[in-house]
């Protein structure tokens, strides 16, 4: 049963990884503009459709 | 005739005026040019995302010449190297996905722009360009040409413009939430107290992990509570943070003691949960509108640079470099940045934003003019007689009122109740501790700590932030943007309302015209219109629009005398339009009304009277509000509208005219000395002092993105008539908070029963704490949504 020490440590490490990923995302400013990227993503498609049609 | 919308901007264009290009209708040359530019670069997808997304580009000749000045450009840039420069420009017009698309495809319009990125909520675009090949001026001109004129003003050159938003609250929530989730899992097995073999073997391991996780929660995530509690105690104030800090400290110490001595599992999951919920409440209350600024002063209104004339040379210099005696060139539609004397040219100056005067004032050479006015005709030269910071208008900002922070003076509803709360809790803790010390000294200390733990006013501390946070959001949806939560509490206490006139209860640039005099024949109207066509005076322009459409009649002998009027001959009749003295008007005329007099062949016919256009619903609103509040109108304008206002507004409304900016400020101060809570509504720079001085200052603005003076809130002018509803909801939300206090006291009494009888087990704490917090949050959210339903009704 001492496997439990190992498993809990692993699960904590995984959780910590996500925690630091979140902090890093906030730091890099990903949450500052939560609207423009969602629109920008759709643009590329429309332009490509246009060029392929031509 | 069928009207069609302009393909670019959506303005209705008639069959007669429309321009057709590429089988599309355009309302004007400007719109057509934008289409042509975009068409050339294959950017017409712009019109696919939204119908009629554009704006008529404005005439900007010479306006951005100052961007040739290297010093100014350097101040504006965000990043600068030998080749690449990066600048963030604020473009108030950004409003739809087409805007994002076109601005991010700027590189197709100019190959030297390497990248551009839009931040939609902030309405800014960040442009990187090759500065060896293209200048900032070219980029600004390009943007203006396609209808996206950037807003560049004095504020943007300030060094500390890039104040980073404080993200530490997010980090703290992340830490607390992380610890909360994990300790919950680790504590869970022990809640059921099964004396299982494996559980007994591992529980110490679990407890120590939970203990390690709770250390950053106490030392980092909860540090603000300790700091503010300590600060409050130093000023002898029992704020809500005192019992919170006490609760957190006791929770942690007792849990640590239990774990180290191996006597129990402690309350670490409750601790992390408590901090997590409290911080969430803080975040919820912090509503920021990234596209608005509540701290604006004259700097965000004034231009960056001005054209200086030295000898025959014209150069652009920064506003701050203007010294006394400099000669400055002010073009049409430009702001006068400095107090000065007109040297050359006759002019009209629109002071509506600065003094509240509704009608432009005529000035001739030799007249003194004040900073802040907008120059409306031709090109003039002025001589500066002061520097920018000493100008009449800017001096207002040296008043102490701008350095005070209203929030600091303000004692919020939670703190005023927590004073009594804390005392009661301490008494209960001591009494129950004393009782158990006599009867069973072993558990006395347990009971005292249990009381402090369970009494930790989590639900109490959460009710105000969630109520106010939700109300801020709802108000924001209905176009009243509040600076922070304490504004709602101040709004609820208001008993005096002060309104500015020009621009606040009247609409700017909109006037009602009525005619008094002998009846006009259609031929006379035609003649008038013909004469007016040649004049650029703002009154002539609005009168021209007012008169019915007519065919183009030729005018001979047309002359315009500044400050007097216009004269011309149409079909052998001599028409004179203008001031009373210019048109043989009867002498007994009222002086303070705005009127254009009219005479034909030396005989006086009548006059067109210009009246302010009051915003929709203003009279009803005054009627409703006067039942509850003291109402005042404080105007910088003359008494021309006095009679009209006396007639239409409720009897007990006080009307005061000819108020200078300082007068307004002082008047509000006097009102406050006699224990009145004043709400000020204003729109112009002249109201800035009064807005800052009043208990709540609301800036009324027709376009919230462009400019409004600093205040506690910004209200979109279109919803001014909803003010009574906003005030009512503010009052109701305070009652909601009080009701939710009652609810949380109920939870506290249940908890205290367990605590004082010595039965507070970790599992009860773990259930009671989140349950009380969540139910209070749900309660206030439902109630505030319910009371704000009235806003949706027209």
PDB file of N, CA, C and O in Angstrom, chain B residues 559-610:
ATOM      1  N   UNK B 559     -22.403  89.802 -48.489  1.00  0.00           N
ATOM      2  CA  UNK B 559     -21.339  90.158 -47.558  1.00  0.00           C
ATOM      3  C   UNK B 559     -21.639  89.535 -46.205  1.00  0.00           C
ATOM      4  O   UNK B 559     -22.794  89.369 -45.823  1.00  0.00           O
ATOM      5  N   UNK B 560     -20.570  89.193 -45.490  1.00  0.00           N
ATOM      6  CA  UNK B 560     -20.747  88.659 -44.142  1.00  0.00           C
ATOM      7  C   UNK B 560     -19.915  89.524 -43.205  1.00  0.00           C
ATOM      8  O   UNK B 560     -18.725  89.708 -43.414  1.00  0.00           O
ATOM      9  N   UNK B 561     -20.552  90.077 -42.203  1.00  0.00           N
ATOM     10  CA  UNK B 561     -19.845  90.882 -41.231  1.00  0.00           C
ATOM     11  C   UNK B 561     -19.794  90.097 -39.922  1.00  0.00           C
ATOM     12  O   UNK B 561     -20.838  89.768 -39.358  1.00  0.00           O
ATOM     13  N   UNK B 562     -18.561  89.783 -39.476  1.00  0.00           N
ATOM     14  CA  UNK B 562     -18.443  88.977 -38.263  1.00  0.00           C
ATOM     15  C   UNK B 562     -19.038  89.735 -37.076  1.00  0.00           C
ATOM     16  O   UNK B 562     -18.818  90.929 -36.904  1.00  0.00           O
ATOM     17  N   UNK B 563     -19.807  89.034 -36.300  1.00  0.00           N
ATOM     18  CA  UNK B 563     -20.413  89.656 -35.128  1.00  0.00           C
ATOM     19  C   UNK B 563     -21.685  90.415 -35.441  1.00  0.00           C
ATOM     20  O   UNK B 563     -22.363  90.897 -34.544  1.00  0.00           O
ATOM     21  N   UNK B 564     -22.005  90.553 -36.748  1.00  0.00           N
ATOM     22  CA  UNK B 564     -23.214  91.291 -37.126  1.00  0.00           C
ATOM     23  C   UNK B 564     -24.200  90.373 -37.853  1.00  0.00           C
ATOM     24  O   UNK B 564     -25.268  90.052 -37.329  1.00  0.00           O
ATOM     25  N   UNK B 565     -23.832  89.964 -39.042  1.00  0.00           N
ATOM     26  CA  UNK B 565     -24.741  89.119 -39.787  1.00  0.00           C
ATOM     27  C   UNK B 565     -24.376  89.023 -41.251  1.00  0.00           C
ATOM     28  O   UNK B 565     -23.275  89.410 -41.654  1.00  0.00           O
ATOM     29  N   UNK B 566     -25.299  88.521 -42.063  1.00  0.00           N
ATOM     30  CA  UNK B 566     -25.059  88.397 -43.488  1.00  0.00           C
ATOM     31  C   UNK B 566     -26.070  89.247 -44.257  1.00  0.00           C
ATOM     32  O   UNK B 566     -27.161  89.530 -43.783  1.00  0.00           O
ATOM     33  N   UNK B 567     -25.657  89.617 -45.447  1.00  0.00           N
ATOM     34  CA  UNK B 567     -26.483  90.478 -46.272  1.00  0.00           C
ATOM     35  C   UNK B 567     -26.336  90.029 -47.713  1.00  0.00           C
ATOM     36  O   UNK B 567     -25.262  89.610 -48.140  1.00  0.00           O
ATOM     37  N   UNK B 568     -27.424  90.093 -48.457  1.00  0.00           N
ATOM     38  CA  UNK B 568     -27.329  89.695 -49.858  1.00  0.00           C
ATOM     39  C   UNK B 568     -28.572  90.115 -50.617  1.00  0.00           C
ATOM     40  O   UNK B 568     -29.616  90.426 -50.026  1.00  0.00           O
ATOM     41  N   UNK B 569     -28.460  90.158 -51.933  1.00  0.00           N
ATOM     42  CA  UNK B 569     -29.601  90.540 -52.753  1.00  0.00           C
ATOM     43  C   UNK B 569     -30.083  89.337 -53.555  1.00  0.00           C
ATOM     44  O   UNK B 569     -29.299  88.692 -54.266  1.00  0.00           O
ATOM     45  N   UNK B 570     -31.344  89.011 -53.377  1.00  0.00           N
ATOM     46  CA  UNK B 570     -31.945  87.911 -54.110  1.00  0.00           C
ATOM     47  C   UNK B 570     -33.184  88.460 -54.807  1.00  0.00           C
ATOM     48  O   UNK B 570     -34.057  89.044 -54.163  1.00  0.00           O
ATOM     49  N   UNK B 571     -33.284  88.263 -56.116  1.00  0.00           N
ATOM     50  CA  UNK B 571     -34.431  88.762 -56.897  1.00  0.00           C
ATOM     51  C   UNK B 571     -34.779  90.225 -56.557  1.00  0.00           C
ATOM     52  O   UNK B 571     -35.918  90.547 -56.223  1.00  0.00           O
ATOM     53  N   UNK B 572     -33.790  91.060 -56.566  1.00  0.00           N
ATOM     54  CA  UNK B 572     -33.963  92.502 -56.288  1.00  0.00           C
ATOM     55  C   UNK B 572     -34.389  92.834 -54.858  1.00  0.00           C
ATOM     56  O   UNK B 572     -34.720  93.971 -54.557  1.00  0.00           O
ATOM     57  N   UNK B 573     -34.489  91.857 -53.967  1.00  0.00           N
ATOM     58  CA  UNK B 573     -34.767  92.223 -52.574  1.00  0.00           C
ATOM     59  C   UNK B 573     -33.480  92.121 -51.771  1.00  0.00           C
ATOM     60  O   UNK B 573     -32.725  91.156 -51.906  1.00  0.00           O
ATOM     61  N   UNK B 574     -33.267  93.118 -50.926  1.00  0.00           N
ATOM     62  CA  UNK B 574     -32.095  93.115 -50.069  1.00  0.00           C
ATOM     63  C   UNK B 574     -32.447  92.417 -48.753  1.00  0.00           C
ATOM     64  O   UNK B 574     -33.335  92.833 -48.030  1.00  0.00           O
ATOM     65  N   UNK B 575     -31.765  91.321 -48.503  1.00  0.00           N
ATOM     66  CA  UNK B 575     -32.056  90.516 -47.315  1.00  0.00           C
ATOM     67  C   UNK B 575     -30.944  90.710 -46.297  1.00  0.00           C
ATOM     68  O   UNK B 575     -29.763  90.624 -46.636  1.00  0.00           O
ATOM     69  N   UNK B 576     -31.322  90.970 -45.058  1.00  0.00           N
ATOM     70  CA  UNK B 576     -30.326  91.050 -43.988  1.00  0.00           C
ATOM     71  C   UNK B 576     -30.716  90.073 -42.888  1.00  0.00           C
ATOM     72  O   UNK B 576     -31.867  90.031 -42.466  1.00  0.00           O
ATOM     73  N   UNK B 577     -29.726  89.327 -42.450  1.00  0.00           N
ATOM     74  CA  UNK B 577     -29.970  88.353 -41.390  1.00  0.00           C
ATOM     75  C   UNK B 577     -28.885  88.539 -40.349  1.00  0.00           C
ATOM     76  O   UNK B 577     -27.711  88.640 -40.691  1.00  0.00           O
ATOM     77  N   UNK B 578     -29.269  88.554 -39.076  1.00  0.00           N
ATOM     78  CA  UNK B 578     -28.208  88.637 -38.077  1.00  0.00           C
ATOM     79  C   UNK B 578     -28.659  89.272 -36.788  1.00  0.00           C
ATOM     80  O   UNK B 578     -29.806  89.104 -36.366  1.00  0.00           O
ATOM     81  N   UNK B 579     -27.739  90.016 -36.167  1.00  0.00           N
ATOM     82  CA  UNK B 579     -27.994  90.601 -34.857  1.00  0.00           C
ATOM     83  C   UNK B 579     -29.107  91.650 -34.941  1.00  0.00           C
ATOM     84  O   UNK B 579     -29.419  92.163 -36.018  1.00  0.00           O
ATOM     85  N   UNK B 580     -29.677  91.964 -33.786  1.00  0.00           N
ATOM     86  CA  UNK B 580     -30.803  92.898 -33.731  1.00  0.00           C
ATOM     87  C   UNK B 580     -30.415  94.250 -34.324  1.00  0.00           C
ATOM     88  O   UNK B 580     -31.145  94.828 -35.126  1.00  0.00           O
ATOM     89  N   UNK B 581     -29.240  94.758 -33.949  1.00  0.00           N
ATOM     90  CA  UNK B 581     -28.810  96.072 -34.404  1.00  0.00           C
ATOM     91  C   UNK B 581     -28.587  96.111 -35.914  1.00  0.00           C
ATOM     92  O   UNK B 581     -28.677  97.144 -36.550  1.00  0.00           O
ATOM     93  N   UNK B 582     -28.321  94.999 -36.499  1.00  0.00           N
ATOM     94  CA  UNK B 582     -27.993  94.880 -37.907  1.00  0.00           C
ATOM     95  C   UNK B 582     -29.251  94.915 -38.770  1.00  0.00           C
ATOM     96  O   UNK B 582     -29.200  95.158 -39.953  1.00  0.00           O
ATOM     97  N   UNK B 583     -30.404  94.652 -38.165  1.00  0.00           N
ATOM     98  CA  UNK B 583     -31.618  94.456 -38.955  1.00  0.00           C
ATOM     99  C   UNK B 583     -32.780  95.379 -38.568  1.00  0.00           C
ATOM    100  O   UNK B 583     -33.920  95.064 -38.796  1.00  0.00           O
ATOM    101  N   UNK B 584     -32.468  96.510 -37.948  1.00  0.00           N
ATOM    102  CA  UNK B 584     -33.511  97.462 -37.544  1.00  0.00           C
ATOM    103  C   UNK B 584     -34.581  96.814 -36.656  1.00  0.00           C
ATOM    104  O   UNK B 584     -35.771  97.086 -36.774  1.00  0.00           O
ATOM    105  N   UNK B 585     -34.164  95.936 -35.795  1.00  0.00           N
ATOM    106  CA  UNK B 585     -35.114  95.272 -34.909  1.00  0.00           C
ATOM    107  C   UNK B 585     -35.581  96.243 -33.836  1.00  0.00           C
ATOM    108  O   UNK B 585     -34.840  97.151 -33.457  1.00  0.00           O
ATOM    109  N   UNK B 586     -36.828  96.101 -33.355  1.00  0.00           N
ATOM    110  CA  UNK B 586     -37.305  96.969 -32.278  1.00  0.00           C
ATOM    111  C   UNK B 586     -36.416  96.874 -31.043  1.00  0.00           C
ATOM    112  O   UNK B 586     -35.882  95.814 -30.734  1.00  0.00           O
ATOM    113  N   UNK B 587     -36.260  97.987 -30.348  1.00  0.00           N
ATOM    114  CA  UNK B 587     -35.276  98.070 -29.270  1.00  0.00           C
ATOM    115  C   UNK B 587     -35.642  97.264 -28.017  1.00  0.00           C
ATOM    116  O   UNK B 587     -34.787  96.837 -27.266  1.00  0.00           O
ATOM    117  N   UNK B 588     -36.934  97.083 -27.786  1.00  0.00           N
ATOM    118  CA  UNK B 588     -37.358  96.471 -26.520  1.00  0.00           C
ATOM    119  C   UNK B 588     -37.054  94.969 -26.435  1.00  0.00           C
ATOM    120  O   UNK B 588     -37.596  94.260 -25.607  1.00  0.00           O
ATOM    121  N   UNK B 589     -36.176  94.508 -27.296  1.00  0.00           N
ATOM    122  CA  UNK B 589     -35.969  93.062 -27.376  1.00  0.00           C
ATOM    123  C   UNK B 589     -35.260  92.473 -26.157  1.00  0.00           C
ATOM    124  O   UNK B 589     -34.442  93.126 -25.534  1.00  0.00           O
ATOM    125  N   UNK B 590     -35.613  91.253 -25.847  1.00  0.00           N
ATOM    126  CA  UNK B 590     -34.942  90.545 -24.755  1.00  0.00           C
ATOM    127  C   UNK B 590     -33.477  90.333 -25.132  1.00  0.00           C
ATOM    128  O   UNK B 590     -33.165  89.953 -26.249  1.00  0.00           O
ATOM    129  N   UNK B 591     -32.591  90.561 -24.200  1.00  0.00           N
ATOM    130  CA  UNK B 591     -31.173  90.509 -24.545  1.00  0.00           C
ATOM    131  C   UNK B 591     -30.564  89.129 -24.503  1.00  0.00           C
ATOM    132  O   UNK B 591     -29.622  88.821 -25.204  1.00  0.00           O
ATOM    133  N   UNK B 592     -31.108  88.313 -23.625  1.00  0.00           N
ATOM    134  CA  UNK B 592     -30.389  87.078 -23.340  1.00  0.00           C
ATOM    135  C   UNK B 592     -30.876  85.869 -24.128  1.00  0.00           C
ATOM    136  O   UNK B 592     -30.552  84.747 -23.817  1.00  0.00           O
ATOM    137  N   UNK B 593     -31.696  86.092 -25.146  1.00  0.00           N
ATOM    138  CA  UNK B 593     -32.061  84.929 -25.944  1.00  0.00           C
ATOM    139  C   UNK B 593     -31.160  84.875 -27.178  1.00  0.00           C
ATOM    140  O   UNK B 593     -30.579  85.876 -27.590  1.00  0.00           O
ATOM    141  N   UNK B 594     -31.062  83.695 -27.749  1.00  0.00           N
ATOM    142  CA  UNK B 594     -30.273  83.539 -28.954  1.00  0.00           C
ATOM    143  C   UNK B 594     -31.226  83.614 -30.131  1.00  0.00           C
ATOM    144  O   UNK B 594     -32.109  82.775 -30.264  1.00  0.00           O
ATOM    145  N   UNK B 595     -31.074  84.661 -30.950  1.00  0.00           N
ATOM    146  CA  UNK B 595     -32.016  84.822 -32.041  1.00  0.00           C
ATOM    147  C   UNK B 595     -31.308  85.355 -33.274  1.00  0.00           C
ATOM    148  O   UNK B 595     -30.295  86.046 -33.179  1.00  0.00           O
ATOM    149  N   UNK B 596     -31.824  85.006 -34.430  1.00  0.00           N
ATOM    150  CA  UNK B 596     -31.345  85.577 -35.687  1.00  0.00           C
ATOM    151  C   UNK B 596     -32.479  86.449 -36.224  1.00  0.00           C
ATOM    152  O   UNK B 596     -33.589  85.968 -36.445  1.00  0.00           O
ATOM    153  N   UNK B 597     -32.197  87.733 -36.373  1.00  0.00           N
ATOM    154  CA  UNK B 597     -33.220  88.659 -36.856  1.00  0.00           C
ATOM    155  C   UNK B 597     -33.137  88.764 -38.365  1.00  0.00           C
ATOM    156  O   UNK B 597     -32.097  88.485 -38.962  1.00  0.00           O
ATOM    157  N   UNK B 598     -34.233  89.216 -38.951  1.00  0.00           N
ATOM    158  CA  UNK B 598     -34.325  89.142 -40.396  1.00  0.00           C
ATOM    159  C   UNK B 598     -35.069  90.374 -40.915  1.00  0.00           C
ATOM    160  O   UNK B 598     -36.136  90.730 -40.409  1.00  0.00           O
ATOM    161  N   UNK B 599     -34.480  91.042 -41.864  1.00  0.00           N
ATOM    162  CA  UNK B 599     -35.185  92.174 -42.467  1.00  0.00           C
ATOM    163  C   UNK B 599     -35.078  92.092 -43.990  1.00  0.00           C
ATOM    164  O   UNK B 599     -34.108  91.540 -44.525  1.00  0.00           O
ATOM    165  N   UNK B 600     -36.096  92.627 -44.670  1.00  0.00           N
ATOM    166  CA  UNK B 600     -36.119  92.590 -46.119  1.00  0.00           C
ATOM    167  C   UNK B 600     -36.334  94.023 -46.597  1.00  0.00           C
ATOM    168  O   UNK B 600     -37.318  94.671 -46.204  1.00  0.00           O
ATOM    169  N   UNK B 601     -35.446  94.524 -47.438  1.00  0.00           N
ATOM    170  CA  UNK B 601     -35.534  95.901 -47.934  1.00  0.00           C
ATOM    171  C   UNK B 601     -35.745  96.917 -46.810  1.00  0.00           C
ATOM    172  O   UNK B 601     -36.697  97.684 -46.810  1.00  0.00           O
ATOM    173  N   UNK B 602     -34.871  96.822 -45.798  1.00  0.00           N
ATOM    174  CA  UNK B 602     -34.873  97.780 -44.681  1.00  0.00           C
ATOM    175  C   UNK B 602     -36.096  97.685 -43.761  1.00  0.00           C
ATOM    176  O   UNK B 602     -36.258  98.483 -42.864  1.00  0.00           O
ATOM    177  N   UNK B 603     -37.013  96.749 -43.996  1.00  0.00           N
ATOM    178  CA  UNK B 603     -38.141  96.613 -43.060  1.00  0.00           C
ATOM    179  C   UNK B 603     -37.953  95.344 -42.246  1.00  0.00           C
ATOM    180  O   UNK B 603     -37.641  94.276 -42.781  1.00  0.00           O
ATOM    181  N   UNK B 604     -38.175  95.490 -40.953  1.00  0.00           N
ATOM    182  CA  UNK B 604     -37.968  94.360 -40.049  1.00  0.00           C
ATOM    183  C   UNK B 604     -39.106  93.358 -40.182  1.00  0.00           C
ATOM    184  O   UNK B 604     -40.279  93.717 -40.186  1.00  0.00           O
ATOM    185  N   UNK B 605     -38.759  92.099 -40.329  1.00  0.00           N
ATOM    186  CA  UNK B 605     -39.792  91.075 -40.536  1.00  0.00           C
ATOM    187  C   UNK B 605     -40.046  90.241 -39.287  1.00  0.00           C
ATOM    188  O   UNK B 605     -41.177  89.963 -38.912  1.00  0.00           O
ATOM    189  N   UNK B 606     -38.986  89.795 -38.678  1.00  0.00           N
ATOM    190  CA  UNK B 606     -39.172  88.932 -37.510  1.00  0.00           C
ATOM    191  C   UNK B 606     -37.854  88.285 -37.118  1.00  0.00           C
ATOM    192  O   UNK B 606     -36.785  88.688 -37.572  1.00  0.00           O
ATOM    193  N   UNK B 607     -37.934  87.306 -36.257  1.00  0.00           N
ATOM    194  CA  UNK B 607     -36.702  86.675 -35.786  1.00  0.00           C
ATOM    195  C   UNK B 607     -36.895  85.172 -35.617  1.00  0.00           C
ATOM    196  O   UNK B 607     -38.007  84.687 -35.361  1.00  0.00           O
ATOM    197  N   UNK B 608     -35.795  84.469 -35.778  1.00  0.00           N
ATOM    198  CA  UNK B 608     -35.774  83.034 -35.499  1.00  0.00           C
ATOM    199  C   UNK B 608     -35.138  82.867 -34.126  1.00  0.00           C
ATOM    200  O   UNK B 608     -34.019  83.304 -33.894  1.00  0.00           O
ATOM    201  N   UNK B 609     -35.878  82.251 -33.204  1.00  0.00           N
ATOM    202  CA  UNK B 609     -35.355  82.089 -31.850  1.00  0.00           C
ATOM    203  C   UNK B 609     -34.817  80.664 -31.695  1.00  0.00           C
ATOM    204  O   UNK B 609     -35.482  79.699 -32.038  1.00  0.00           O
ATOM    205  N   UNK B 610     -33.604  80.595 -31.183  1.00  0.00           N
ATOM    206  CA  UNK B 610     -32.958  79.295 -30.966  1.00  0.00           C
ATOM    207  C   UNK B 610     -33.136  78.911 -29.510  1.00  0.00           C
ATOM    208  O   UNK B 610     -32.772  79.653 -28.615  1.00  0.00           O
TER     209      UNK B 610
END
